[in-house]
Amino acid sequence: NITDTANLVSSLDKSILQIRDWLTLLEDMLNKDEVNIFDHREVQMQLQRHKNVLRELEQKKPQLDELVRTADSLRDSPIKQQIPAKVTQLREHWEDTSQKVLARKSQLEELEATTTE
């Protein structure tokens, strides 16, 4: 049914936009993330925040996986061209953001270790 497919595509587009906006927000937070390396408490707070972000990424991963599965199911649809490409970009954005958060968390863990010595 064309109407059902159009509704599904619309819903997918909305979900893709929501996740993309959330990832962009996380990246903005990372870009603005400064910490006083001499303030052990501040380093710990930043580290905890990054752990929370990683937990959120992990919790939202099933939503991304579902988008990928749904997009794959649309490959035979006449409107397939848009959705798989958008989902691929979203998955790449997800992986990029995850790597940035993990890298920053590692930096903060190193800082925490040096500020407690």
PDB file of C-alpha atoms in Angstrom:
ATOM      1  CA  ASN A   1       0.000   0.000   0.000  1.00  0.00           C
ATOM      2  CA  ILE A   2       1.486   3.338  -1.086  1.00  0.00           C
ATOM      3  CA  THR A   3      -0.050   5.287   1.818  1.00  0.00           C
ATOM      4  CA  ASP A   4       1.391   2.871   4.394  1.00  0.00           C
ATOM      5  CA  THR A   5       4.817   3.091   2.779  1.00  0.00           C
ATOM      6  CA  ALA A   6       4.645   6.889   2.669  1.00  0.00           C
ATOM      7  CA  ASN A   7       3.666   6.968   6.357  1.00  0.00           C
ATOM      8  CA  LEU A   8       6.531   4.620   7.192  1.00  0.00           C
ATOM      9  CA  VAL A   9       8.999   6.778   5.273  1.00  0.00           C
ATOM     10  CA  SER A  10       7.692   9.892   7.022  1.00  0.00           C
ATOM     11  CA  SER A  11       8.068   8.204  10.399  1.00  0.00           C
ATOM     12  CA  LEU A  12      11.585   7.047   9.498  1.00  0.00           C
ATOM     13  CA  ASP A  13      12.539  10.553   8.394  1.00  0.00           C
ATOM     14  CA  LYS A  14      11.311  11.945  11.703  1.00  0.00           C
ATOM     15  CA  SER A  15      13.258   9.332  13.686  1.00  0.00           C
ATOM     16  CA  ILE A  16      16.397   9.955  11.636  1.00  0.00           C
ATOM     17  CA  LEU A  17      16.135  13.699  12.260  1.00  0.00           C
ATOM     18  CA  GLN A  18      15.598  13.211  15.995  1.00  0.00           C
ATOM     19  CA  ILE A  19      18.613  10.955  16.379  1.00  0.00           C
ATOM     20  CA  ARG A  20      20.763  13.171  14.145  1.00  0.00           C
ATOM     21  CA  ASP A  21      19.835  16.261  16.181  1.00  0.00           C
ATOM     22  CA  TRP A  22      20.624  14.419  19.416  1.00  0.00           C
ATOM     23  CA  LEU A  23      24.027  13.314  18.066  1.00  0.00           C
ATOM     24  CA  THR A  24      24.767  16.869  16.937  1.00  0.00           C
ATOM     25  CA  LEU A  25      23.913  18.091  20.431  1.00  0.00           C
ATOM     26  CA  LEU A  26      26.353  15.563  21.902  1.00  0.00           C
ATOM     27  CA  GLU A  27      29.078  16.674  19.505  1.00  0.00           C
ATOM     28  CA  ASP A  28      28.460  20.318  20.404  1.00  0.00           C
ATOM     29  CA  MET A  29      28.830  19.383  24.068  1.00  0.00           C
ATOM     30  CA  LEU A  30      32.125  17.656  23.287  1.00  0.00           C
ATOM     31  CA  ASN A  31      33.416  20.642  21.341  1.00  0.00           C
ATOM     32  CA  LYS A  32      32.624  23.008  24.216  1.00  0.00           C
ATOM     33  CA  ASP A  33      33.899  20.579  26.824  1.00  0.00           C
ATOM     34  CA  GLU A  34      36.710  22.217  28.758  1.00  0.00           C
ATOM     35  CA  VAL A  35      38.043  21.091  32.078  1.00  0.00           C
ATOM     36  CA  ASN A  36      40.488  22.572  34.550  1.00  0.00           C
ATOM     37  CA  ILE A  37      43.095  19.826  34.687  1.00  0.00           C
ATOM     38  CA  PHE A  38      44.121  20.889  38.190  1.00  0.00           C
ATOM     39  CA  ASP A  39      40.612  20.514  39.608  1.00  0.00           C
ATOM     40  CA  HIS A  40      40.188  16.836  40.468  1.00  0.00           C
ATOM     41  CA  ARG A  41      36.477  17.275  41.261  1.00  0.00           C
ATOM     42  CA  GLU A  42      35.784  18.935  37.909  1.00  0.00           C
ATOM     43  CA  VAL A  43      37.636  16.162  36.079  1.00  0.00           C
ATOM     44  CA  GLN A  44      35.538  13.575  37.929  1.00  0.00           C
ATOM     45  CA  MET A  45      32.300  15.406  37.078  1.00  0.00           C
ATOM     46  CA  GLN A  46      33.226  15.578  33.384  1.00  0.00           C
ATOM     47  CA  LEU A  47      34.205  11.921  33.408  1.00  0.00           C
ATOM     48  CA  GLN A  48      30.875  10.960  34.962  1.00  0.00           C
ATOM     49  CA  ARG A  49      29.026  13.019  32.354  1.00  0.00           C
ATOM     50  CA  HIS A  50      30.847  11.206  29.543  1.00  0.00           C
ATOM     51  CA  LYS A  51      30.077   7.844  31.110  1.00  0.00           C
ATOM     52  CA  ASN A  52      26.415   8.874  31.180  1.00  0.00           C
ATOM     53  CA  VAL A  53      26.555   9.891  27.505  1.00  0.00           C
ATOM     54  CA  LEU A  54      28.082   6.521  26.607  1.00  0.00           C
ATOM     55  CA  ARG A  55      25.303   4.804  28.558  1.00  0.00           C
ATOM     56  CA  GLU A  56      22.715   6.848  26.630  1.00  0.00           C
ATOM     57  CA  LEU A  57      24.348   5.919  23.327  1.00  0.00           C
ATOM     58  CA  GLU A  58      24.201   2.276  24.338  1.00  0.00           C
ATOM     59  CA  GLN A  59      20.544   2.557  25.379  1.00  0.00           C
ATOM     60  CA  LYS A  60      19.542   4.276  22.120  1.00  0.00           C
ATOM     61  CA  LYS A  61      21.510   1.880  19.896  1.00  0.00           C
ATOM     62  CA  PRO A  62      18.511  -0.476  19.462  1.00  0.00           C
ATOM     63  CA  GLN A  63      16.563   2.463  18.006  1.00  0.00           C
ATOM     64  CA  LEU A  64      19.311   2.999  15.423  1.00  0.00           C
ATOM     65  CA  ASP A  65      19.450  -0.739  14.689  1.00  0.00           C
ATOM     66  CA  GLU A  66      15.681  -0.786  14.130  1.00  0.00           C
ATOM     67  CA  LEU A  67      15.985   2.138  11.685  1.00  0.00           C
ATOM     68  CA  VAL A  68      18.652   0.224   9.791  1.00  0.00           C
ATOM     69  CA  ARG A  69      16.473  -2.911   9.602  1.00  0.00           C
ATOM     70  CA  THR A  70      13.447  -0.917   8.466  1.00  0.00           C
ATOM     71  CA  ALA A  71      15.464   0.928   5.843  1.00  0.00           C
ATOM     72  CA  ASP A  72      16.808  -2.387   4.567  1.00  0.00           C
ATOM     73  CA  SER A  73      13.239  -3.667   4.245  1.00  0.00           C
ATOM     74  CA  LEU A  74      12.421  -0.689   2.006  1.00  0.00           C
ATOM     75  CA  ARG A  75      15.130  -1.497  -0.529  1.00  0.00           C
ATOM     76  CA  ASP A  76      12.542  -2.934  -2.934  1.00  0.00           C
ATOM     77  CA  SER A  77      10.181   0.011  -2.508  1.00  0.00           C
ATOM     78  CA  PRO A  78       9.909   2.670  -5.230  1.00  0.00           C
ATOM     79  CA  ILE A  79      10.964   5.331  -2.696  1.00  0.00           C
ATOM     80  CA  LYS A  80      13.935   3.380  -1.424  1.00  0.00           C
ATOM     81  CA  GLN A  81      16.609   5.755  -2.690  1.00  0.00           C
ATOM     82  CA  GLN A  82      16.366   8.318   0.098  1.00  0.00           C
ATOM     83  CA  ILE A  83      16.042   6.263   3.259  1.00  0.00           C
ATOM     84  CA  PRO A  84      19.012   3.844   3.064  1.00  0.00           C
ATOM     85  CA  ALA A  85      21.388   6.719   2.281  1.00  0.00           C
ATOM     86  CA  LYS A  86      20.051   8.760   5.202  1.00  0.00           C
ATOM     87  CA  VAL A  87      20.340   5.771   7.525  1.00  0.00           C
ATOM     88  CA  THR A  88      23.890   5.108   6.361  1.00  0.00           C
ATOM     89  CA  GLN A  89      24.826   8.735   7.091  1.00  0.00           C
ATOM     90  CA  LEU A  90      23.129   8.484  10.474  1.00  0.00           C
ATOM     91  CA  ARG A  91      24.998   5.282  11.325  1.00  0.00           C
ATOM     92  CA  GLU A  92      28.305   6.944  10.365  1.00  0.00           C
ATOM     93  CA  HIS A  93      27.391  10.003  12.469  1.00  0.00           C
ATOM     94  CA  TRP A  94      26.567   7.658  15.372  1.00  0.00           C
ATOM     95  CA  GLU A  95      29.893   5.841  15.111  1.00  0.00           C
ATOM     96  CA  ASP A  96      31.825   9.103  14.800  1.00  0.00           C
ATOM     97  CA  THR A  97      30.114  10.585  17.860  1.00  0.00           C
ATOM     98  CA  SER A  98      30.645   7.382  19.856  1.00  0.00           C
ATOM     99  CA  GLN A  99      34.358   7.416  19.027  1.00  0.00           C
ATOM    100  CA  LYS A 100      34.678  11.070  20.053  1.00  0.00           C
ATOM    101  CA  VAL A 101      32.931  10.448  23.382  1.00  0.00           C
ATOM    102  CA  LEU A 102      35.101   7.383  24.052  1.00  0.00           C
ATOM    103  CA  ALA A 103      38.271   9.310  23.200  1.00  0.00           C
ATOM    104  CA  ARG A 104      37.297  12.180  25.495  1.00  0.00           C
ATOM    105  CA  LYS A 105      36.394   9.753  28.282  1.00  0.00           C
ATOM    106  CA  SER A 106      39.856   8.173  27.950  1.00  0.00           C
ATOM    107  CA  GLN A 107      41.487  11.605  28.140  1.00  0.00           C
ATOM    108  CA  LEU A 108      39.488  12.407  31.260  1.00  0.00           C
ATOM    109  CA  GLU A 109      40.412   9.080  32.859  1.00  0.00           C
ATOM    110  CA  GLU A 110      44.084   9.857  32.230  1.00  0.00           C
ATOM    111  CA  LEU A 111      43.608  13.324  33.705  1.00  0.00           C
ATOM    112  CA  GLU A 112      41.865  11.870  36.724  1.00  0.00           C
ATOM    113  CA  ALA A 113      44.754   9.486  37.289  1.00  0.00           C
ATOM    114  CA  THR A 114      47.301  12.315  37.131  1.00  0.00           C
ATOM    115  CA  THR A 115      45.326  14.662  39.395  1.00  0.00           C
ATOM    116  CA  THR A 116      45.069  12.026  42.121  1.00  0.00           C
ATOM    117  CA  GLU A 117      48.808  11.338  42.151  1.00  0.00           C
TER     118      GLU A 117
END
